[in-house]
Amino acid sequence: MKQICVIGVGYVGLVTAACFADLGNRVIALDINEERVEGLKRGVMPIYEPGLKEVVDHNARSGRLSFTTSYAEGLSGTQFVFIAVGTPSGVDGEADLRYVETVARTIAETMTSPLIIVNKSTVPVGTGDWVADIVKSHQPKPIPFAVVSCPEFLREGSAIGDFTQPHRTVLGSLDRDAAEKVAQLHLPLRAPIVITDLRTAEMIKYASNAFLATKISFINEIANICEALGADVKEVAIGMGYDARIGKAFLDAGLGYGGSCFPKDVKALAYMAAEKGRHPQLLRAVMDINDDRRRTAILHLQDMVGDFRGKLIGLLGLSFKPNTDDMRDAPSITLAQKLLAGGATVRAYDPVAMDVARGLLPQVEMMSDPYTLAEGCDALMVVTEWNEFKQLDLEKIKSLMRRPVIFDGRNIYDPEDMTAMGFSYRGLGRGYNGASDK
Ligand code: NAD
Ligand code: UGA
């Protein structure tokens, strides 16, 4: 049985720890957040992620998974230590590596036997070398170690499935033997394993996220053009997606990408490029188009309801995407702030994110369900495409609203059905709203 320590029990770390334990390894998950660790010892999940609690509980009961705040305990007898701490955006868009730095230093000061340090956090190209330097320079006495980059590709909301059935595992190291050992840990996942050098592995992660963000901005650009020319972006995406070279995935036009990763990672890649004197024009356009989506949504709604002053607007959904309570860079935050600034009263409903959202949007009243939300509203905005919003009793919603206006930021409803039902309805990129206006 291999022994692994995972440092950071957030979205990536907790899933990694639970899934590696489920594969039969002995895993100690470590975090400096005592409340998180104490909660986990009692079976309380710090995040909402479907299926996570079941895997954590099962493996904690079996004794394969345990939690600690102590580096001495976490590193004792461990062969592999995974770093999965946050790498948020710094002031200029660069990745802020302070948490990675602290972890590297603490590992160096605590380790008592040889270690393979595996970095799962998304870090700028060159960070692996930097981590190796930090560890080397902070060890009280030299103990052998290797650094391997193993970027994570899971998505929130489907993290367990993504981790256990990955498209590929990417490993990068200057120490081929260490990379092979980390590859062994991943063999049960039966995915292709790409072994390369440290910097290339780090770059694969940024290039992958930037490409997916580019796909989203591309379809949002097409959505804009569809509005002007009278075409329907949803059908355009279906028609494009059948081409295997294009693929169906990541062609949903809407409010743009949010969350803790695409916004920060595209920014960080552009920063890395600019720092080296390159001009990352495409990445800048991707970010520009994405920023415009939230403004475009507000302009549409304004066009539909007029001046926001004195209006009651309901937000259907708050989290940055369905099946998570993550509110990091969620479009709902920008939209609510813009509506409030325009003089509207804003209320919201989300199946799981309201507890997190309350602290971020204190002026937004949280409602108990979509129907209570709709009562007396001048307009509803679909912000997150939760499945439960696709099955609402829309006749009832209409009867509860002051004015039957729906702006659908995720294109979950059919424009013709909505109009037939008597709603004033708009999606994004669905030609009828654009061409007829111009
Ligand atoms: P998170 O904020 O959810 O969790 C980070 C955890 O690290 C927190 O619990 C924090 O308390 C802990 N931590 C901070 N400093 C620590 C220290 N010195 N010692 C021990 N623990 C410490 O972060 P996340 O969303 O899991 O992201 C982690 C990394 O993985 C980021 O680089 C991110 O870009 C990347 N990533 C995230 C996702 C995702 O879906 N969230 C997917 C792929 C990659
Ligand atoms: C994304 C990547 O999909 C993961 O592979 C990666 O590991 C992760 O970032 C990361 O590096 O952290 P995640 O942010 O959890 O995962 O969620 P996605 O499903 O990729 O959605 C990201 C954003 O794009 C959401 O705001 C979503 O609404 C938006 N999106 C996605 C669209 O607007 N259109 C689409 O077609 C797809």
Short mmCIF file of C-alpha atoms and ligand atoms in Angstrom, two decimals:
data_model
loop_
_atom_site.label_atom_id
_atom_site.label_comp_id
_atom_site.label_asym_id
_atom_site.label_seq_id
_atom_site.Cartn_x
_atom_site.Cartn_y
_atom_site.Cartn_z
CA MET A 1 0.00 0.00 0.00
CA LYS A 2 1.41 3.38 -1.04
CA GLN A 3 1.21 6.28 1.42
CA ILE A 4 0.25 9.68 0.07
CA CYS A 5 -0.14 13.08 1.71
CA VAL A 6 -2.35 15.62 -0.06
CA ILE A 7 -1.80 19.23 1.00
CA GLY A 8 -4.86 21.49 0.68
CA VAL A 9 -8.32 19.99 1.02
CA GLY A 10 -10.25 22.27 -1.33
CA TYR A 11 -12.00 21.23 -4.55
CA VAL A 12 -8.93 19.54 -6.02
CA GLY A 13 -7.20 18.30 -2.87
CA LEU A 14 -10.20 16.69 -1.23
CA VAL A 15 -11.26 14.93 -4.45
CA THR A 16 -7.67 13.77 -5.05
CA ALA A 17 -7.30 12.49 -1.49
CA ALA A 18 -10.65 10.68 -1.47
CA CYS A 19 -10.17 9.11 -4.91
CA PHE A 20 -6.58 7.95 -4.25
CA ALA A 21 -7.82 6.39 -0.99
CA ASP A 22 -10.58 4.70 -2.95
CA LEU A 23 -7.92 3.21 -5.25
CA GLY A 24 -6.46 1.44 -2.19
CA ASN A 25 -3.77 3.89 -1.09
CA ARG A 26 -3.32 5.19 2.45
CA VAL A 27 -3.98 8.94 2.22
CA ILE A 28 -3.52 11.70 4.77
CA ALA A 29 -5.21 14.94 3.71
CA LEU A 30 -3.69 18.03 5.28
CA ASP A 31 -4.95 21.59 5.50
CA ILE A 32 -4.04 24.58 7.66
CA ASN A 33 -7.73 25.45 7.97
CA GLU A 34 -8.56 23.84 11.31
CA GLU A 35 -12.31 24.29 10.89
CA ARG A 36 -12.20 22.41 7.57
CA VAL A 37 -10.14 19.58 9.00
CA GLU A 38 -12.26 19.27 12.17
CA GLY A 39 -15.41 19.25 10.01
CA LEU A 40 -13.99 16.56 7.73
CA LYS A 41 -13.12 14.39 10.73
CA ARG A 42 -16.84 14.55 11.60
CA GLY A 43 -17.91 13.88 8.00
CA VAL A 44 -18.84 17.50 7.18
CA MET A 45 -17.83 18.43 3.60
CA PRO A 46 -16.38 21.95 3.18
CA ILE A 47 -17.75 22.18 -0.38
CA TYR A 48 -20.76 20.97 -2.33
CA GLU A 49 -19.63 18.38 -4.87
CA PRO A 50 -21.94 15.56 -5.98
CA GLY A 51 -20.81 12.12 -4.77
CA LEU A 52 -17.85 13.47 -2.76
CA LYS A 53 -19.27 12.80 0.71
CA GLU A 54 -19.95 9.15 -0.12
CA VAL A 55 -16.34 8.54 -1.25
CA VAL A 56 -14.90 10.47 1.71
CA ASP A 57 -17.10 8.67 4.28
CA HIS A 58 -16.45 5.23 2.82
CA ASN A 59 -12.68 5.66 2.80
CA ALA A 60 -12.53 7.40 6.18
CA ARG A 61 -14.44 4.47 7.71
CA SER A 62 -12.08 1.97 6.09
CA GLY A 63 -9.13 3.81 7.68
CA ARG A 64 -7.49 4.60 4.31
CA LEU A 65 -8.32 8.31 4.50
CA SER A 66 -7.58 10.60 7.43
CA PHE A 67 -7.28 14.34 8.00
CA THR A 68 -4.75 16.46 9.83
CA THR A 69 -3.43 19.98 10.23
CA SER A 70 0.03 18.69 11.17
CA TYR A 71 2.78 18.52 8.55
CA ALA A 72 4.79 16.19 10.82
CA GLU A 73 1.90 13.74 10.89
CA GLY A 74 1.10 14.19 7.20
CA LEU A 75 4.66 13.59 6.00
CA SER A 76 5.56 10.77 8.38
CA GLY A 77 6.06 7.57 6.37
CA THR A 78 4.81 9.23 3.17
CA GLN A 79 6.35 8.51 -0.25
CA PHE A 80 4.31 11.03 -2.26
CA VAL A 81 3.16 14.49 -1.27
CA PHE A 82 0.64 16.21 -3.54
CA ILE A 83 0.36 20.01 -3.45
CA ALA A 84 -3.20 21.18 -4.14
CA VAL A 85 -3.36 24.68 -2.67
CA GLY A 86 -4.89 27.72 -4.37
CA THR A 87 -3.02 29.83 -6.94
CA PRO A 88 -5.30 32.88 -7.24
CA SER A 89 -4.77 35.89 -9.49
CA GLY A 90 -2.33 38.50 -8.28
CA VAL A 91 -2.79 42.23 -8.91
CA ASP A 92 -1.59 42.20 -12.53
CA GLY A 93 -3.13 38.88 -13.47
CA GLU A 94 -0.05 36.87 -12.55
CA ALA A 95 -0.54 33.70 -10.48
CA ASP A 96 -0.07 34.38 -6.79
CA LEU A 97 2.23 31.63 -5.56
CA ARG A 98 2.36 32.52 -1.88
CA TYR A 99 0.52 29.35 -0.77
CA VAL A 100 2.70 27.09 -2.92
CA GLU A 101 5.80 28.81 -1.53
CA THR A 102 4.71 28.29 2.09
CA VAL A 103 3.91 24.64 1.40
CA ALA A 104 7.29 24.05 -0.29
CA ARG A 105 9.11 25.66 2.63
CA THR A 106 7.14 23.71 5.22
CA ILE A 107 7.71 20.41 3.41
CA ALA A 108 11.44 21.15 3.34
CA GLU A 109 11.52 21.95 7.04
CA THR A 110 9.42 18.92 8.05
CA MET A 111 10.47 16.03 5.77
CA THR A 112 12.55 13.31 7.38
CA SER A 113 12.77 10.80 4.51
CA PRO A 114 12.97 10.91 0.67
CA LEU A 115 9.88 12.32 -1.01
CA ILE A 116 8.32 12.74 -4.41
CA ILE A 117 6.66 16.17 -4.41
CA VAL A 118 3.82 16.20 -6.92
CA ASN A 119 2.30 19.52 -7.86
CA LYS A 120 -1.39 19.46 -8.74
CA SER A 121 -2.03 23.20 -8.39
CA THR A 122 -2.14 25.18 -11.63
CA VAL A 123 1.18 27.01 -11.56
CA PRO A 124 3.16 29.18 -14.00
CA VAL A 125 5.69 27.51 -16.21
CA GLY A 126 8.92 27.25 -14.26
CA THR A 127 7.28 26.82 -10.85
CA GLY A 128 8.43 23.20 -10.53
CA ASP A 129 12.07 24.31 -10.76
CA TRP A 130 11.37 27.11 -8.28
CA VAL A 131 9.74 24.69 -5.82
CA ALA A 132 12.80 22.43 -6.09
CA ASP A 133 15.06 25.39 -5.26
CA ILE A 134 12.92 26.36 -2.25
CA VAL A 135 12.91 22.82 -0.88
CA LYS A 136 16.65 22.44 -1.37
CA SER A 137 17.48 25.73 0.28
CA HIS A 138 15.18 25.20 3.29
CA GLN A 139 16.08 21.62 4.21
CA PRO A 140 17.97 21.58 7.53
CA LYS A 141 20.00 18.66 6.12
CA PRO A 142 19.93 17.27 2.55
CA ILE A 143 17.32 14.56 1.99
CA PRO A 144 16.68 13.38 -1.58
CA PHE A 145 13.48 14.52 -3.26
CA ALA A 146 12.06 14.94 -6.75
CA VAL A 147 9.47 17.34 -8.11
CA VAL A 148 6.81 16.12 -10.53
CA SER A 149 4.13 18.24 -12.17
CA CYS A 150 0.76 16.49 -12.40
CA PRO A 151 -1.79 19.11 -13.43
CA GLU A 152 -5.41 18.45 -12.60
CA PHE A 153 -8.13 18.63 -15.26
CA LEU A 154 -11.28 17.92 -13.19
CA ARG A 155 -14.34 20.14 -13.41
CA GLU A 156 -16.37 21.21 -10.42
CA GLY A 157 -19.77 19.55 -10.35
CA SER A 158 -18.44 16.36 -11.97
CA ALA A 159 -15.14 16.16 -10.11
CA ILE A 160 -15.33 12.54 -8.95
CA GLY A 161 -16.13 11.23 -12.42
CA ASP A 162 -13.50 13.48 -14.02
CA PHE A 163 -10.84 12.33 -11.56
CA THR A 164 -11.61 8.63 -11.86
CA GLN A 165 -12.12 8.64 -15.64
CA PRO A 166 -9.70 11.28 -16.89
CA HIS A 167 -9.07 11.88 -20.59
CA ARG A 168 -5.35 11.70 -19.79
CA THR A 169 -2.81 11.99 -17.01
CA VAL A 170 0.01 14.47 -17.65
CA LEU A 171 3.26 14.12 -15.72
CA GLY A 172 6.33 16.29 -16.03
CA SER A 173 9.67 15.93 -14.31
CA LEU A 174 13.38 16.15 -14.80
CA ASP A 175 13.53 12.86 -12.86
CA ARG A 176 12.06 10.18 -15.16
CA ASP A 177 12.10 7.57 -12.39
CA ALA A 178 9.99 9.81 -10.10
CA ALA A 179 7.53 10.49 -12.94
CA GLU A 180 7.23 6.72 -13.57
CA LYS A 181 6.46 6.17 -9.88
CA VAL A 182 3.69 8.78 -9.99
CA ALA A 183 2.46 7.14 -13.22
CA GLN A 184 2.12 3.85 -11.29
CA LEU A 185 -0.31 5.56 -8.89
CA HIS A 186 -2.47 6.54 -11.88
CA LEU A 187 -2.43 3.20 -13.72
CA PRO A 188 -5.76 2.01 -12.21
CA LEU A 189 -7.45 5.01 -13.90
CA ARG A 190 -6.63 3.40 -17.28
CA ALA A 191 -6.12 6.72 -19.06
CA PRO A 192 -3.31 7.59 -21.46
CA ILE A 193 -0.30 8.88 -19.54
CA VAL A 194 1.84 11.62 -21.09
CA ILE A 195 5.26 11.91 -19.49
CA THR A 196 7.23 15.00 -20.38
CA ASP A 197 9.46 17.62 -18.77
CA LEU A 198 8.32 19.86 -15.93
CA ARG A 199 7.80 23.05 -17.93
CA THR A 200 5.92 21.32 -20.72
CA ALA A 201 3.54 19.66 -18.24
CA GLU A 202 2.87 23.02 -16.58
CA MET A 203 2.23 24.55 -20.02
CA ILE A 204 -0.17 21.74 -21.04
CA LYS A 205 -2.48 22.75 -18.18
CA TYR A 206 -2.57 26.45 -19.18
CA ALA A 207 -2.89 25.65 -22.87
CA SER A 208 -5.81 23.29 -22.18
CA ASN A 209 -7.74 25.81 -20.08
CA ALA A 210 -6.96 28.63 -22.51
CA PHE A 211 -8.17 26.55 -25.44
CA LEU A 212 -11.47 25.72 -23.70
CA ALA A 213 -11.95 29.37 -22.77
CA THR A 214 -11.21 30.30 -26.39
CA LYS A 215 -13.91 27.90 -27.57
CA ILE A 216 -16.40 29.59 -25.24
CA SER A 217 -15.41 33.09 -26.35
CA PHE A 218 -15.54 31.96 -29.97
CA ILE A 219 -19.13 30.76 -29.66
CA ASN A 220 -20.03 33.91 -27.74
CA GLU A 221 -18.59 36.00 -30.59
CA ILE A 222 -20.70 33.97 -33.00
CA ALA A 223 -23.71 34.53 -30.69
CA ASN A 224 -23.21 38.27 -30.98
CA ILE A 225 -23.10 38.04 -34.75
CA CYS A 226 -26.14 35.74 -34.75
CA GLU A 227 -28.10 38.40 -32.89
CA ALA A 228 -27.26 40.97 -35.51
CA LEU A 229 -27.96 38.70 -38.47
CA GLY A 230 -31.00 36.79 -37.27
CA ALA A 231 -29.48 33.32 -36.79
CA ASP A 232 -29.82 31.06 -33.74
CA VAL A 233 -26.49 30.28 -32.03
CA LYS A 234 -27.86 27.19 -30.31
CA GLU A 235 -28.60 25.57 -33.63
CA VAL A 236 -25.37 26.87 -35.12
CA ALA A 237 -23.47 25.10 -32.31
CA ILE A 238 -25.35 21.86 -32.92
CA GLY A 239 -24.60 22.05 -36.62
CA MET A 240 -20.91 22.77 -35.96
CA GLY A 241 -20.55 20.17 -33.22
CA TYR A 242 -21.22 17.17 -35.46
CA ASP A 243 -17.88 17.84 -37.13
CA ALA A 244 -15.50 15.67 -35.11
CA ARG A 245 -12.72 18.22 -35.67
CA ILE A 246 -14.83 20.81 -33.84
CA GLY A 247 -16.74 18.69 -31.31
CA LYS A 248 -19.95 19.44 -29.43
CA ALA A 249 -18.42 20.33 -26.08
CA PHE A 250 -17.90 23.89 -24.85
CA LEU A 251 -20.07 25.51 -27.48
CA ASP A 252 -22.76 26.81 -25.12
CA ALA A 253 -23.07 30.54 -25.67
CA GLY A 254 -24.26 32.59 -22.73
CA LEU A 255 -22.95 34.73 -19.93
CA GLY A 256 -19.37 33.62 -20.54
CA TYR A 257 -16.97 31.65 -18.43
CA GLY A 258 -16.58 32.26 -14.70
CA GLY A 259 -15.30 30.23 -11.80
CA SER A 260 -11.97 29.93 -10.08
CA CYS A 261 -9.99 28.72 -13.07
CA PHE A 262 -10.61 29.96 -16.62
CA PRO A 263 -10.59 33.67 -15.72
CA LYS A 264 -7.43 33.41 -13.63
CA ASP A 265 -5.61 30.94 -15.88
CA VAL A 266 -6.15 32.82 -19.15
CA LYS A 267 -5.01 35.97 -17.39
CA ALA A 268 -1.95 34.22 -15.95
CA LEU A 269 -0.95 32.77 -19.33
CA ALA A 270 -1.29 36.18 -20.98
CA TYR A 271 0.82 37.65 -18.17
CA MET A 272 3.52 34.99 -18.64
CA ALA A 273 3.60 35.69 -22.38
CA ALA A 274 3.77 39.47 -21.96
CA GLU A 275 6.51 39.15 -19.34
CA LYS A 276 8.63 37.42 -21.96
CA GLY A 277 7.92 40.11 -24.53
CA ARG A 278 5.27 38.18 -26.44
CA HIS A 279 1.98 39.77 -27.47
CA PRO A 280 -0.84 37.36 -26.55
CA GLN A 281 -3.48 38.90 -28.85
CA LEU A 282 -5.78 35.90 -29.01
CA LEU A 283 -5.85 35.46 -25.23
CA ARG A 284 -6.63 39.15 -24.83
CA ALA A 285 -9.51 38.89 -27.27
CA VAL A 286 -10.81 35.84 -25.39
CA MET A 287 -10.83 37.81 -22.13
CA ASP A 288 -12.36 40.87 -23.78
CA ILE A 289 -15.21 38.92 -25.31
CA ASN A 290 -15.83 37.20 -21.99
CA ASP A 291 -15.96 40.49 -20.06
CA ASP A 292 -18.49 41.82 -22.57
CA ARG A 293 -20.95 38.99 -21.94
CA ARG A 294 -22.11 40.28 -18.58
CA ARG A 295 -22.44 43.84 -19.95
CA THR A 296 -24.37 42.53 -22.96
CA ALA A 297 -26.79 40.70 -20.66
CA ILE A 298 -27.47 43.86 -18.68
CA LEU A 299 -28.06 45.85 -21.88
CA HIS A 300 -30.55 43.25 -23.10
CA LEU A 301 -32.45 43.33 -19.83
CA GLN A 302 -32.48 47.12 -19.82
CA ASP A 303 -33.91 47.02 -23.31
CA MET A 304 -36.63 44.68 -22.08
CA VAL A 305 -37.68 46.39 -18.82
CA GLY A 306 -36.42 49.97 -19.23
CA ASP A 307 -34.81 51.92 -16.39
CA PHE A 308 -33.87 49.58 -13.51
CA ARG A 309 -34.88 52.11 -10.85
CA GLY A 310 -37.74 50.75 -8.75
CA LYS A 311 -37.72 47.38 -10.57
CA LEU A 312 -37.65 44.02 -8.80
CA ILE A 313 -35.34 41.58 -10.59
CA GLY A 314 -35.01 37.90 -9.66
CA LEU A 315 -31.86 35.88 -10.39
CA LEU A 316 -32.37 32.20 -11.12
CA GLY A 317 -29.05 30.71 -10.05
CA LEU A 318 -25.96 32.15 -8.37
CA SER A 319 -23.11 29.62 -8.61
CA PHE A 320 -20.74 30.01 -11.58
CA LYS A 321 -22.07 26.75 -13.04
CA PRO A 322 -24.56 24.06 -11.96
CA ASN A 323 -23.80 21.32 -9.39
CA THR A 324 -21.44 23.42 -7.31
CA ASP A 325 -21.73 26.05 -4.61
CA ASP A 326 -18.60 27.80 -5.91
CA MET A 327 -19.19 31.53 -6.27
CA ARG A 328 -15.65 32.47 -7.34
CA ASP A 329 -15.95 34.87 -10.30
CA ALA A 330 -19.59 33.89 -10.80
CA PRO A 331 -21.41 36.07 -13.37
CA SER A 332 -24.23 36.45 -10.78
CA ILE A 333 -21.97 38.72 -8.68
CA THR A 334 -21.32 41.18 -11.52
CA LEU A 335 -24.94 41.07 -12.70
CA ALA A 336 -26.36 41.68 -9.21
CA GLN A 337 -23.93 44.55 -8.62
CA LYS A 338 -24.82 46.20 -11.95
CA LEU A 339 -28.56 45.84 -11.29
CA LEU A 340 -28.22 47.24 -7.77
CA ALA A 341 -26.11 50.13 -9.08
CA GLY A 342 -28.85 50.85 -11.60
CA GLY A 343 -31.39 51.17 -8.78
CA ALA A 344 -33.10 47.75 -8.98
CA THR A 345 -34.05 45.59 -6.02
CA VAL A 346 -32.45 42.19 -6.52
CA ARG A 347 -33.41 38.83 -5.11
CA ALA A 348 -32.11 35.37 -5.96
CA TYR A 349 -32.60 31.66 -5.62
CA ASP A 350 -29.97 28.93 -6.02
CA PRO A 351 -30.31 25.28 -5.00
CA VAL A 352 -26.96 25.15 -3.14
CA ALA A 353 -24.98 28.40 -3.40
CA MET A 354 -27.10 30.78 -1.30
CA ASP A 355 -25.14 30.23 1.92
CA VAL A 356 -21.88 31.14 0.21
CA ALA A 357 -23.54 33.96 -1.78
CA ARG A 358 -25.05 35.69 1.26
CA GLY A 359 -21.64 36.92 2.40
CA LEU A 360 -20.76 38.19 -1.09
CA LEU A 361 -24.06 39.82 -1.98
CA PRO A 362 -25.50 41.15 1.30
CA GLN A 363 -27.97 43.41 -0.54
CA VAL A 364 -29.53 40.52 -2.44
CA GLU A 365 -32.45 38.81 -0.71
CA MET A 366 -32.20 35.02 -0.89
CA MET A 367 -35.51 33.27 -1.59
CA SER A 368 -36.61 29.75 -0.68
CA ASP A 369 -37.59 28.52 -4.18
CA PRO A 370 -38.07 29.76 -7.77
CA TYR A 371 -41.77 30.49 -7.25
CA THR A 372 -41.29 32.68 -4.19
CA LEU A 373 -38.52 34.35 -6.16
CA ALA A 374 -40.87 35.12 -9.08
CA GLU A 375 -43.56 36.76 -6.92
CA GLY A 376 -43.95 40.39 -7.94
CA CYS A 377 -40.82 40.42 -10.15
CA ASP A 378 -40.51 42.76 -13.13
CA ALA A 379 -38.07 40.32 -14.70
CA LEU A 380 -36.27 37.05 -14.07
CA MET A 381 -32.74 36.38 -15.28
CA VAL A 382 -31.51 32.82 -15.76
CA VAL A 383 -27.93 32.99 -14.54
CA THR A 384 -27.03 29.34 -13.85
CA GLU A 385 -28.46 26.45 -15.86
CA TRP A 386 -29.46 24.20 -12.95
CA ASN A 387 -31.59 21.27 -14.15
CA GLU A 388 -34.44 22.24 -11.83
CA PHE A 389 -34.85 25.53 -13.75
CA LYS A 390 -35.44 23.56 -16.96
CA GLN A 391 -38.47 21.91 -15.41
CA LEU A 392 -40.24 24.87 -13.82
CA ASP A 393 -43.99 25.33 -14.05
CA LEU A 394 -43.60 28.39 -16.25
CA GLU A 395 -47.33 29.14 -16.36
CA LYS A 396 -47.22 29.43 -12.58
CA ILE A 397 -44.09 31.56 -12.75
CA LYS A 398 -45.82 33.87 -15.22
CA SER A 399 -48.88 34.21 -13.03
CA LEU A 400 -46.70 35.18 -10.04
CA MET A 401 -44.62 37.84 -11.79
CA ARG A 402 -45.60 41.49 -12.02
CA ARG A 403 -44.45 41.48 -15.65
CA PRO A 404 -43.74 38.25 -17.57
CA VAL A 405 -40.18 39.09 -18.62
CA ILE A 406 -37.45 36.46 -18.75
CA PHE A 407 -33.89 37.05 -19.84
CA ASP A 408 -32.24 33.68 -20.33
CA GLY A 409 -28.49 34.04 -19.88
CA ARG A 410 -27.95 30.32 -20.45
CA ASN A 411 -30.37 29.66 -23.32
CA ILE A 412 -32.22 26.90 -21.44
CA TYR A 413 -35.69 27.69 -22.78
CA ASP A 414 -37.13 27.53 -26.27
CA PRO A 415 -37.80 31.05 -27.59
CA GLU A 416 -40.90 30.03 -29.53
CA ASP A 417 -42.46 28.18 -26.57
CA MET A 418 -41.76 31.10 -24.28
CA THR A 419 -43.27 33.63 -26.63
CA ALA A 420 -46.29 31.37 -27.18
CA MET A 421 -46.73 31.22 -23.40
CA GLY A 422 -46.93 35.00 -23.31
CA PHE A 423 -43.47 35.80 -21.96
CA SER A 424 -41.38 38.65 -23.17
CA TYR A 425 -38.31 36.44 -23.62
CA ARG A 426 -34.73 36.78 -24.82
CA GLY A 427 -31.78 34.47 -24.83
CA LEU A 428 -28.26 35.31 -25.98
CA GLY A 429 -27.40 34.92 -29.65
CA ARG A 430 -30.84 33.81 -30.70
CA GLY A 431 -31.37 35.82 -33.84
CA TYR A 432 -34.97 36.85 -33.35
CA ASN A 433 -33.93 39.32 -30.66
CA GLY A 434 -31.27 41.01 -32.68
CA ALA A 435 -32.27 41.23 -36.32
CA SER A 436 -35.82 42.33 -35.61
CA ASP A 437 -34.54 45.14 -33.36
CA LYS A 438 -32.20 46.66 -35.92
P1 NAD B 1 -9.33 25.75 -2.85
O1 NAD B 1 -9.21 27.19 -2.55
O2 NAD B 1 -10.67 25.10 -2.93
O3 NAD B 1 -8.48 24.92 -1.78
C1 NAD B 1 -7.19 25.25 -1.40
C2 NAD B 1 -6.96 24.71 0.01
O4 NAD B 1 -5.57 24.88 0.34
C3 NAD B 1 -7.74 25.47 1.09
O5 NAD B 1 -8.51 24.56 1.85
C4 NAD B 1 -6.64 26.14 1.93
O6 NAD B 1 -6.97 26.23 3.31
C5 NAD B 1 -5.48 25.19 1.72
N1 NAD B 1 -4.16 25.76 2.03
C6 NAD B 1 -3.70 27.02 1.76
N2 NAD B 1 -2.45 27.15 2.23
C7 NAD B 1 -2.10 25.97 2.80
C8 NAD B 1 -0.92 25.49 3.45
N3 NAD B 1 0.14 26.27 3.61
N4 NAD B 1 -0.91 24.23 3.91
C9 NAD B 1 -2.00 23.42 3.77
N5 NAD B 1 -3.14 23.83 3.17
C10 NAD B 1 -3.20 25.09 2.69
O7 NAD B 1 -8.53 25.52 -4.22
P2 NAD B 1 -8.93 24.57 -5.45
O8 NAD B 1 -10.10 25.13 -6.17
O9 NAD B 1 -8.95 23.17 -4.98
O10 NAD B 1 -7.66 24.81 -6.40
C11 NAD B 1 -6.39 24.34 -6.03
C12 NAD B 1 -5.48 24.42 -7.26
O11 NAD B 1 -5.93 23.49 -8.26
C13 NAD B 1 -5.45 25.77 -7.97
O12 NAD B 1 -4.16 25.99 -8.47
C14 NAD B 1 -6.43 25.61 -9.10
O13 NAD B 1 -6.16 26.46 -10.20
C15 NAD B 1 -6.21 24.17 -9.48
N6 NAD B 1 -7.36 23.51 -10.10
C16 NAD B 1 -8.60 23.72 -9.60
C17 NAD B 1 -9.70 23.06 -10.15
C18 NAD B 1 -11.10 23.31 -9.65
O14 NAD B 1 -12.03 22.82 -10.29
N7 NAD B 1 -11.30 24.02 -8.56
C19 NAD B 1 -9.49 22.17 -11.21
C20 NAD B 1 -8.20 21.95 -11.69
C21 NAD B 1 -7.12 22.64 -11.12
C1 UGA B 2 -12.55 24.04 -15.90
C2 UGA B 2 -12.08 22.96 -16.89
O1 UGA B 2 -13.20 22.44 -17.61
C3 UGA B 2 -11.37 21.82 -16.16
O2 UGA B 2 -10.87 20.88 -17.11
C4 UGA B 2 -10.21 22.40 -15.36
O3 UGA B 2 -9.58 21.38 -14.61
C5 UGA B 2 -10.74 23.46 -14.41
O4 UGA B 2 -11.43 24.50 -15.17
C6 UGA B 2 -9.62 24.11 -13.68
O5 UGA B 2 -8.53 24.23 -14.18
O6 UGA B 2 -9.91 24.50 -12.56
P1 UGA B 2 -14.62 24.32 -14.23
O7 UGA B 2 -14.16 25.72 -14.11
O8 UGA B 2 -14.91 23.55 -12.99
O9 UGA B 2 -13.51 23.45 -15.03
O10 UGA B 2 -15.95 24.27 -15.08
P2 UGA B 2 -16.31 24.23 -16.64
O11 UGA B 2 -17.37 23.23 -16.82
O12 UGA B 2 -15.13 24.12 -17.51
O13 UGA B 2 -16.96 25.66 -16.83
C7 UGA B 2 -16.20 26.84 -16.71
C8 UGA B 2 -17.02 28.04 -17.08
O14 UGA B 2 -17.29 28.04 -18.47
C9 UGA B 2 -18.39 28.08 -16.40
O15 UGA B 2 -18.65 29.41 -16.00
C10 UGA B 2 -19.36 27.67 -17.47
O16 UGA B 2 -20.64 28.24 -17.32
C11 UGA B 2 -18.67 28.21 -18.72
N1 UGA B 2 -19.03 27.49 -19.94
C12 UGA B 2 -18.65 26.20 -20.11
C13 UGA B 2 -19.71 28.15 -20.95
O17 UGA B 2 -20.05 29.34 -20.83
N2 UGA B 2 -20.01 27.47 -22.10
C14 UGA B 2 -19.65 26.18 -22.29
O18 UGA B 2 -19.95 25.63 -23.38
C15 UGA B 2 -18.95 25.52 -21.26
#
